[in-house]
Coordinates of C-alpha atoms in Angstrom, one line a residue:
M1 CA 0.1 0.2 0.0
T2 CA 1.4 3.5 -0.9
T3 CA 1.0 5.5 2.0
G4 CA 1.5 8.7 1.3
T5 CA 4.9 10.0 3.1
T6 CA 6.6 12.6 -0.1
G7 CA 7.1 15.7 1.4
T8 CA 6.4 18.8 -0.5
T9 CA 9.3 20.5 -2.4
D10 CA 11.5 20.7 0.9
E11 CA 10.7 17.2 1.7
T12 CA 9.0 18.3 5.4
P13 CA 7.0 14.2 6.1
L14 CA 3.2 14.8 6.2
F15 CA 2.5 13.0 8.8
G16 CA 3.7 12.8 13.1
P17 CA 5.0 15.7 14.9
G18 CA 5.3 19.6 12.9
T19 CA 2.4 18.6 10.4
H20 CA -0.8 20.7 10.8
F21 CA -3.4 18.0 10.7
S22 CA -1.2 17.0 13.8
A23 CA -1.4 20.4 16.2
F24 CA -5.4 20.8 15.2
F25 CA -5.5 17.5 18.2
D26 CA -5.1 19.4 21.1
D27 CA -6.5 22.9 19.3
P28 CA -10.0 23.6 20.7
R29 CA -11.2 24.8 18.0
W30 CA -10.7 21.4 16.6
A31 CA -14.0 20.3 18.5
L32 CA -16.4 22.4 16.4
A33 CA -14.4 21.8 13.4
V34 CA -15.0 18.0 13.6
I35 CA -19.0 18.2 14.4
R36 CA -19.1 20.6 11.2
A37 CA -17.4 18.3 9.5
T38 CA -19.3 15.3 11.4
V39 CA -22.4 17.2 9.8
L40 CA -21.5 17.7 6.1
E41 CA -20.4 13.7 5.9
A42 CA -23.7 13.1 7.1
A43 CA -25.1 15.0 3.7
H44 CA -23.6 12.5 2.1
P45 CA -26.4 9.8 0.9
Q46 CA -24.3 7.1 1.4
V47 CA -21.7 8.4 4.4
G48 CA -25.7 9.1 5.7
A49 CA -26.9 5.5 4.9
A50 CA -24.4 3.7 6.4
L51 CA -24.1 5.9 9.7
A52 CA -27.5 5.3 10.6
D53 CA -27.4 1.7 9.8
N54 CA -24.4 1.1 11.1
S55 CA -23.1 4.0 13.4
T56 CA -23.2 3.8 17.8
F57 CA -22.8 7.5 17.5
V58 CA -26.5 7.9 19.2
A59 CA -26.3 5.3 21.6
H60 CA -23.1 5.7 22.4
P61 CA -21.6 9.0 21.8
W62 CA -18.3 9.6 23.5
R63 CA -17.6 5.8 22.8
R64 CA -17.5 7.0 19.3
L65 CA -15.2 10.4 20.1
R66 CA -12.6 8.7 21.9
N67 CA -12.4 5.4 19.2
T68 CA -12.4 8.1 16.4
F69 CA -9.5 10.7 18.6
V70 CA -7.7 7.1 18.6
S71 CA -8.2 5.7 15.3
M72 CA -6.9 9.2 14.3
R73 CA -4.1 9.5 15.6
R74 CA -2.8 6.6 14.7
M75 CA -3.8 7.1 11.2
F76 CA -1.2 10.4 11.1
D77 CA 1.6 8.4 13.7
P78 CA 5.6 8.7 12.3
D79 CA 5.5 5.4 12.0
P80 CA 4.5 4.0 8.8
A81 CA 3.4 0.6 10.5
V82 CA 1.6 2.3 12.5
R83 CA -0.4 4.5 9.9
E84 CA -0.6 0.7 7.2
R85 CA -1.8 -1.8 10.7
E86 CA -4.3 1.4 11.6
A87 CA -5.9 1.8 7.3
A88 CA -5.9 -2.5 7.4
R89 CA -8.1 -2.3 10.4
L90 CA -10.2 0.5 8.9
N91 CA -10.5 -0.9 5.8
R92 CA -11.8 -3.9 7.2
L93 CA -14.0 -2.2 9.0
H94 CA -15.9 -0.5 6.3
A95 CA -16.1 -3.9 4.4
R96 CA -18.2 -5.0 6.0
M97 CA -20.7 -2.1 6.3
S98 CA -23.0 -2.1 3.0
G99 CA -26.8 -1.9 2.2
S100 CA -29.4 0.4 1.6
D101 CA -31.2 3.5 2.5
S102 CA -35.2 4.3 2.9
R103 CA -35.5 5.2 -1.0
G104 CA -33.4 1.7 -1.9
R105 CA -29.9 3.7 -2.8
A106 CA -27.1 1.5 -2.2
Y107 CA -24.1 1.9 -0.2
D108 CA -20.9 0.9 0.8
A109 CA -18.6 2.7 3.4
M110 CA -15.8 1.5 0.4
D111 CA -16.7 3.8 -1.8
R112 CA -13.8 5.8 -3.0
A113 CA -15.7 8.7 -4.2
T114 CA -17.1 8.6 -0.9
R115 CA -14.8 8.4 1.5
A116 CA -12.4 11.2 -0.5
W117 CA -15.6 13.2 0.3
V118 CA -15.1 12.5 4.0
V119 CA -11.1 14.1 3.9
A120 CA -12.1 16.7 2.1
T121 CA -14.9 18.0 4.5
L122 CA -12.1 17.5 7.1
F123 CA -10.1 19.5 4.8
E124 CA -12.6 22.3 4.5
S125 CA -13.8 22.2 7.6
A126 CA -10.4 22.7 9.4
V127 CA -9.9 25.8 7.2
T128 CA -13.4 27.2 7.5
M129 CA -12.0 26.8 11.3
C130 CA -8.9 28.8 10.9
R131 CA -11.0 31.7 8.9
L132 CA -13.9 31.9 11.8
S133 CA -10.8 32.2 14.3
G134 CA -9.5 35.1 12.7
Q135 CA -6.0 33.1 11.9
P136 CA -6.9 32.9 8.2
L137 CA -4.6 30.4 6.4
D138 CA -2.1 32.3 3.7
Q139 CA -1.7 30.4 0.7
D140 CA 1.1 28.8 0.9
T141 CA 0.4 26.8 4.4
M142 CA -2.7 25.7 2.7
E143 CA -1.2 24.1 -0.2
R144 CA 0.7 22.3 2.2
M145 CA -2.3 21.2 4.5
Y146 CA -3.9 20.0 1.5
A147 CA -1.2 18.0 1.1
E148 CA -1.5 15.7 4.5
Y149 CA -5.1 15.7 4.0
R150 CA -4.4 14.0 0.2
A151 CA -1.7 11.8 1.3
F152 CA -4.0 10.9 4.6
L153 CA -6.3 9.4 1.9
A154 CA -3.7 7.5 0.0
A155 CA -3.4 6.1 3.2
L156 CA -6.4 4.1 3.1
D157 CA -6.8 4.0 -0.9
G158 CA -3.6 3.2 -1.5
D159 CA -3.9 7.1 -4.0
A160 CA -5.4 10.2 -3.1
G161 CA -7.0 10.5 -7.1
E162 CA -10.5 11.4 -6.0
L163 CA -9.6 14.6 -4.4
P164 CA -7.8 16.9 -6.2
A165 CA -4.3 17.4 -7.3
D166 CA -4.9 21.0 -7.1
L167 CA -5.9 23.0 -4.5
G168 CA -7.9 25.5 -6.7
D169 CA -9.4 21.9 -8.5
F170 CA -10.6 21.2 -5.2
W171 CA -12.7 24.3 -4.1
R172 CA -14.5 23.8 -7.6
Y173 CA -15.1 19.6 -6.5
F174 CA -16.3 20.7 -3.1
D175 CA -18.8 23.6 -4.0
S176 CA -20.2 21.0 -6.8
V177 CA -20.5 18.7 -4.1
V178 CA -22.3 20.5 -1.9
E179 CA -24.6 22.3 -3.9
D180 CA -25.4 19.1 -6.2
E181 CA -25.7 15.5 -3.3
L182 CA -25.5 16.7 -0.4
E183 CA -28.8 16.0 1.3
N184 CA -31.2 16.8 4.9
T185 CA -30.2 13.1 5.6
E186 CA -31.7 10.8 8.4
A187 CA -28.2 11.2 9.7
V188 CA -28.0 14.8 9.6
R189 CA -31.0 15.2 11.6
I190 CA -30.1 13.1 13.9
I191 CA -27.3 15.2 15.1
L192 CA -28.3 18.1 14.4
Y193 CA -32.1 17.8 16.5
R194 CA -31.6 14.5 18.7
L195 CA -27.8 14.4 19.5
F196 CA -27.3 17.4 20.9
D197 CA -30.7 17.4 22.6
H198 CA -30.9 14.4 24.0
L199 CA -26.9 13.4 24.7
P200 CA -26.1 11.2 27.4
A201 CA -24.2 11.8 29.9
P202 CA -20.1 11.1 29.4
A203 CA -19.0 8.9 32.6
L204 CA -17.5 12.2 34.5
L205 CA -21.3 12.7 35.1
D206 CA -22.8 9.8 35.4
G207 CA -24.6 10.1 39.0
A208 CA -25.1 14.5 38.4
P209 CA -28.2 14.0 35.9
T210 CA -29.6 17.4 36.9
L211 CA -26.1 19.0 36.3
W212 CA -26.0 17.9 32.7
A213 CA -29.6 18.0 32.2
V214 CA -29.5 21.7 33.0
G215 CA -26.7 21.9 31.1
R216 CA -27.3 20.2 27.9
A217 CA -30.5 22.4 27.7
V218 CA -28.3 25.4 27.2
V219 CA -25.0 23.8 25.8
G220 CA -27.2 21.7 23.1
P221 CA -29.3 23.4 21.4
L222 CA -26.2 25.9 21.5
L223 CA -23.8 23.7 19.5
G224 CA -26.7 22.7 16.9
S225 CA -27.0 26.6 16.2
I226 CA -23.3 27.1 15.9
T227 CA -23.1 24.5 14.2
V228 CA -26.0 25.5 11.4
A229 CA -24.4 28.9 11.1
S230 CA -21.1 27.7 10.4
L231 CA -22.3 25.4 7.0
P232 CA -21.7 26.1 3.7
E233 CA -25.0 28.2 2.9
A234 CA -25.9 26.7 -0.1
Y235 CA -26.5 23.0 1.5
R236 CA -28.7 25.7 4.1
R237 CA -30.9 26.4 1.4
R238 CA -30.4 22.9 0.3
A239 CA -31.1 21.4 3.5
G240 CA -34.0 23.9 4.0
L241 CA -32.1 24.2 7.5
P242 CA -33.0 27.6 9.4
E243 CA -31.0 30.0 10.7
M244 CA -31.5 30.9 14.4
P245 CA -32.2 34.7 14.4
G246 CA -28.2 36.2 16.1
A247 CA -26.8 33.2 15.4
T248 CA -23.6 34.0 13.0
T249 CA -22.8 36.4 15.4
L250 CA -23.0 33.7 18.2
M251 CA -21.1 31.0 15.5
Q252 CA -18.1 33.9 15.3
A253 CA -18.0 34.5 18.7
A254 CA -17.6 30.8 19.3
Y255 CA -15.1 30.7 16.8
L256 CA -13.3 33.4 18.3
S257 CA -13.2 32.4 21.9
A258 CA -11.9 28.8 20.9
G259 CA -8.8 30.4 19.3
L260 CA -7.9 33.0 22.3
T261 CA -7.0 29.2 23.5
R262 CA -3.3 29.8 21.7
F263 CA -2.1 32.3 24.9
L264 CA -2.3 29.0 26.4
P265 CA 1.0 27.9 27.6
A266 CA 1.9 25.1 25.0
G267 CA 0.5 21.9 27.3
W268 CA -2.1 23.4 29.0
I269 CA -4.3 21.4 26.9
D270 CA -4.0 18.0 26.3
A271 CA -7.3 16.4 24.2
A272 CA -6.4 12.9 25.1
A273 CA -6.1 13.2 28.8
I274 CA -9.7 15.3 28.4
I275 CA -11.2 12.3 26.1
E276 CA -10.5 9.8 28.4
A277 CA -11.7 11.0 31.4
L278 CA -14.9 11.9 29.9
S279 CA -15.0 7.9 29.2
L280 CA -13.2 6.7 32.0
S281 CA -15.6 4.7 35.0
P282 CA -15.0 6.7 38.5
D283 CA -14.7 3.5 39.7
S284 CA -12.1 2.0 37.3
D285 CA -9.0 0.2 38.1
D286 CA -7.1 2.6 36.1
P287 CA -4.6 4.7 38.2
R288 CA -5.8 7.8 35.9
A289 CA -9.5 7.1 37.4
R290 CA -8.4 8.6 40.9
T291 CA -8.5 11.9 39.7
V292 CA -11.3 10.9 37.6
A293 CA -13.3 9.9 40.8
A294 CA -12.3 12.9 43.1
L295 CA -13.6 14.8 40.2
H296 CA -16.7 12.9 39.9
T297 CA -17.5 13.7 43.7
R298 CA -17.1 16.9 43.1
M299 CA -19.9 16.7 40.1
K300 CA -22.5 15.1 42.0
R301 CA -22.2 17.9 45.1
A302 CA -23.1 20.5 42.4
S303 CA -25.9 18.3 40.9
A304 CA -26.8 18.2 44.7
L305 CA -26.8 21.4 44.7
L306 CA -28.5 22.1 41.7
R307 CA -30.9 20.3 42.3
L308 CA -31.9 21.1 45.9
L309 CA -31.5 25.5 44.5
T310 CA -33.6 25.0 41.1
P311 CA -36.9 23.4 40.3
W312 CA -35.6 21.6 37.4
S313 CA -38.2 19.1 35.6
G314 CA -35.8 18.3 31.7
D315 CA -35.5 15.0 31.1
T316 CA -32.6 13.3 33.6
G317 CA -33.0 9.9 33.0
P318 CA -34.4 7.2 34.8
D319 CA -33.7 7.4 38.5
P320 CA -31.4 4.6 40.0
A321 CA -33.3 4.4 43.6
A322 CA -36.6 4.5 41.7
S323 CA -35.5 1.5 39.4
A324 CA -34.6 -0.6 42.2
T325 CA -38.5 -0.5 43.8
T326 CA -40.5 -0.9 40.8
G327 CA -41.0 -3.8 39.4
A328 CA -38.0 -5.9 41.4
G329 CA -38.1 -9.7 40.5
A330 CA -40.2 -8.8 37.4
P331 CA -38.7 -9.8 33.6
G332 CA -40.3 -7.2 32.3
A333 CA -39.3 -4.3 34.6
T334 CA -37.4 -1.2 33.9
G335 CA -35.0 -1.1 37.1
A336 CA -32.3 -4.0 39.1
T337 CA -33.4 -6.7 40.1
P338 CA -33.0 -7.0 45.0
D339 CA -30.0 -9.9 43.3
G340 CA -27.9 -6.9 41.1
R341 CA -29.2 -8.1 38.2
R342 CA -30.8 -6.3 35.0
S343 CA -33.8 -6.4 34.1
A344 CA -34.3 -7.3 30.2
E345 CA -35.9 -4.6 29.3
E346 CA -32.3 -2.1 30.9
F347 CA -29.4 -4.5 29.7
F348 CA -32.0 -4.6 26.3
R349 CA -31.0 -1.1 26.0
Q350 CA -27.9 -1.0 27.2
V351 CA -25.9 -3.6 25.7
L352 CA -28.3 -5.3 23.0
D353 CA -28.8 -2.4 21.2
Q354 CA -25.9 -0.7 19.7
T355 CA -27.2 1.6 18.0
G356 CA -30.3 3.1 19.6
D357 CA -32.5 2.5 17.2
G358 CA -35.0 0.8 19.3
H359 CA -34.8 -3.0 17.8
L360 CA -31.9 -5.6 17.6
D361 CA -30.1 -6.8 14.3
W362 CA -27.5 -7.5 12.8
P363 CA -26.0 -4.1 12.8
D364 CA -25.8 -3.7 17.0
L365 CA -23.5 -7.4 17.3
A366 CA -21.6 -6.0 14.7
A367 CA -20.7 -3.0 16.9
M368 CA -20.0 -5.5 19.6
A369 CA -17.9 -7.2 17.9
R370 CA -15.8 -3.8 16.3
E371 CA -15.6 -2.6 19.7
L372 CA -14.1 -5.6 21.0
A373 CA -11.8 -5.9 17.8
T374 CA -11.0 -2.4 18.4
R375 CA -10.0 -2.7 21.9
L376 CA -7.5 -5.4 21.8
D377 CA -5.8 -4.6 18.5
L378 CA -7.1 -8.2 16.8
D379 CA -5.1 -9.2 14.0
E380 CA -7.3 -10.3 11.0
P381 CA -7.8 -13.8 11.5
D382 CA -9.3 -13.1 15.2
E383 CA -10.8 -10.5 14.1
T384 CA -13.2 -12.4 11.4
R385 CA -13.4 -14.9 14.2
L386 CA -15.3 -13.3 16.1
Y387 CA -17.4 -11.6 13.7
D388 CA -18.2 -14.8 12.8
A389 CA -18.7 -16.0 15.8
F390 CA -21.4 -12.4 16.7
A391 CA -23.1 -13.5 13.2
A392 CA -23.7 -17.1 14.4
W393 CA -25.5 -15.5 17.4
W394 CA -27.1 -13.0 15.7
R395 CA -28.9 -15.3 14.2
E396 CA -29.5 -18.2 16.7
L397 CA -31.8 -14.8 18.4
Q398 CA -32.9 -13.9 15.2
A399 CA -34.2 -17.4 15.3
A400 CA -35.7 -17.8 19.2
L401 CA -36.8 -14.3 19.6
D402 CA -37.8 -12.7 16.1
T403 CA -41.9 -13.7 16.3
D404 CA -43.2 -11.0 14.1
G405 CA -40.6 -12.1 11.1
D406 CA -39.3 -8.5 10.2
G407 CA -35.8 -9.3 10.5
R408 CA -35.2 -7.7 13.8
V409 CA -35.7 -8.1 17.1
S410 CA -38.2 -5.5 19.2
A411 CA -37.8 -4.4 23.2
D412 CA -41.1 -6.7 23.5
E413 CA -40.1 -9.9 21.6
Y414 CA -36.8 -9.9 24.3
A415 CA -39.1 -8.7 27.1
A416 CA -41.5 -11.3 26.4
A417 CA -38.8 -14.4 26.0
V418 CA -36.5 -13.6 28.6
P419 CA -33.9 -15.5 27.4
S420 CA -30.8 -17.9 28.1
L421 CA -29.0 -16.1 26.2
A422 CA -25.8 -18.5 26.2
G423 CA -25.6 -20.5 22.7
P424 CA -23.1 -22.7 21.2
A425 CA -22.5 -19.1 18.7
L426 CA -21.9 -16.9 22.3
I427 CA -19.5 -19.4 24.1
R428 CA -16.7 -19.1 20.6
V429 CA -17.4 -15.1 20.9
A430 CA -16.0 -16.3 24.5
E431 CA -13.5 -18.7 23.6
V432 CA -12.0 -16.4 20.7
L433 CA -11.5 -13.1 23.3
F434 CA -9.6 -15.8 25.7
D435 CA -7.8 -16.8 22.7
A436 CA -6.8 -13.4 22.1
T437 CA -5.7 -12.8 26.1
D438 CA -4.2 -16.1 25.8
R439 CA -1.1 -14.7 23.8
D440 CA 1.2 -17.7 24.9
R441 CA -1.2 -20.4 24.2
S442 CA -0.9 -21.7 27.2
G443 CA -4.5 -22.7 27.6
T444 CA -4.7 -21.0 31.0
I445 CA -4.2 -17.2 31.4
D446 CA -1.9 -15.7 34.6
A447 CA -2.9 -13.2 36.0
D448 CA -0.4 -10.3 34.0
E449 CA -2.3 -11.6 30.9
H450 CA -6.1 -11.2 32.3
R451 CA -4.9 -8.0 33.9
A452 CA -3.8 -6.7 30.6
L453 CA -6.8 -8.4 28.7
F454 CA -8.9 -6.1 31.0
R455 CA -6.8 -2.7 31.2
T456 CA -6.6 -2.7 27.9
A457 CA -10.1 -3.3 26.5
F458 CA -11.7 -2.3 29.8
H459 CA -10.0 -0.2 32.1
R460 CA -10.0 -2.2 34.6
D461 CA -8.8 -4.7 36.6
L462 CA -10.2 -8.2 37.7
T463 CA -9.0 -10.3 40.1
T464 CA -8.1 -13.8 39.7
T465 CA -7.9 -16.7 41.8
G466 CA -4.9 -19.2 42.4
G467 CA -2.8 -17.0 40.0
T468 CA -4.7 -18.2 37.0
Y469 CA -7.6 -18.1 34.9
D470 CA -8.7 -20.8 32.3
R471 CA -11.1 -21.1 30.0
S472 CA -14.0 -22.6 31.3
A473 CA -14.1 -20.1 34.5
F474 CA -13.5 -17.0 31.5
V475 CA -16.1 -18.1 29.1
G476 CA -18.3 -18.4 32.3
D477 CA -17.6 -14.6 33.8
F478 CA -18.2 -13.5 29.7
L479 CA -21.3 -15.8 29.5
S480 CA -22.6 -13.8 33.2
F481 CA -22.4 -10.6 31.5
M482 CA -24.1 -11.4 28.2
A483 CA -26.4 -13.6 29.5
G484 CA -27.0 -13.5 33.4
R485 CA -27.1 -9.6 32.6
R486 CA -25.6 -8.9 36.1
R487 CA -24.2 -5.6 36.9
N488 CA -21.1 -4.1 38.1
S489 CA -19.4 -6.6 35.6
P490 CA -15.9 -5.3 34.0
Y491 CA -17.2 -5.4 30.5
D492 CA -20.1 -2.5 31.3
P493 CA -17.3 0.0 30.4
L494 CA -17.2 -1.3 26.9
L495 CA -20.6 -2.9 25.7
A496 CA -23.2 -0.5 28.4
D497 CA -21.9 3.3 28.8
A498 CA -22.0 5.8 26.8

């Protein structure tokens, strides 16, 4: 694969430290730019359909944010081997995403023109970000940065031929796609009008529902308005997106304010640390969780104070205390049972329905396989075994639970059956995970291997007995989570947390 490592005329590397792309990772303006780019991506019919069918960004947005950030860092790593390995992983992931949208139009996540559009939105949004924040790029800098983005596409596709070689031609290409191809897709509407308004709390704010609901009620509409105002006018007209009065001024103020952070001392803003703090569970055994736990305690106190001072009645989510006493022991109840087990409905919503569309089908289980393979950084053979095992599990579930024959399982169908999900296929899923952990192929997992698995994939440690962990014990623990629906499992941060 061609990795696009050729430099510009001065032979400056296009990847790694010193590139414009890498500098944006810790730039607060980049958060606004990425949201804008995501909307423009989702407006493309092919991308919008793929997101609507396969993405977990609605139910698990913080997990999606972390995975995207890690992947982008890998794709711009100075080591070609790291870039090639990540590109191969992304290509395997995208090769599994194809189908048709609600109008019967086919989509394929490996379509080269569509992938080029995704890269184009990132470049154009970065240029727009600099302009809106009062730091417009000069022509030479823009040319240099465009070369970096074309190299990124080349690392994925083998060449950058789907993007114009000349920057002047790029702007004509970009305007043509905006005016002729973009639509007001379902994915765009979800991002602008559902995701921001119903964004689940990150792990840091879990347990502070009032504080989160109040903040979300203010910030959500503002983010939506800022994003719409920053989109190309041609697309806003084509999609019929309303622009709120004063939104342009608000958008410019947001970008200018974010741009002022350039005056902070170097190293004060660490995007990786911020994302980990948001996604790391306070009860994790990761050493960094001590700081998160301290912040979490303060957030809970602030939330309790806000609850006393403000008669807030927003959507704060289910009350854990009420859930624990409502319908306890009833299979279809939404609360927890007295022995600490999840109810069937809660398990369906938090674990099985990964895409958040209210139904269980193959994209949900594919998302589980994708998350496990990503966290464990599995090579192709083990990754394929994992996907095959999840596909077999889906066939078992569909045969047992799809009573109306519509090709998917509803929450009611699942809750009514209250099945034991520990079938042969799910056992094979657990065995693939065991084999990935048993690095020395000894047939047992020693304490170090066991800690490494949960530290790497789930930011958790488990205490082993006797210094080793055999296959049956490992499989039993995994099944107790997936079939027994027990709470406080080390798998919760991976498959249940947002």
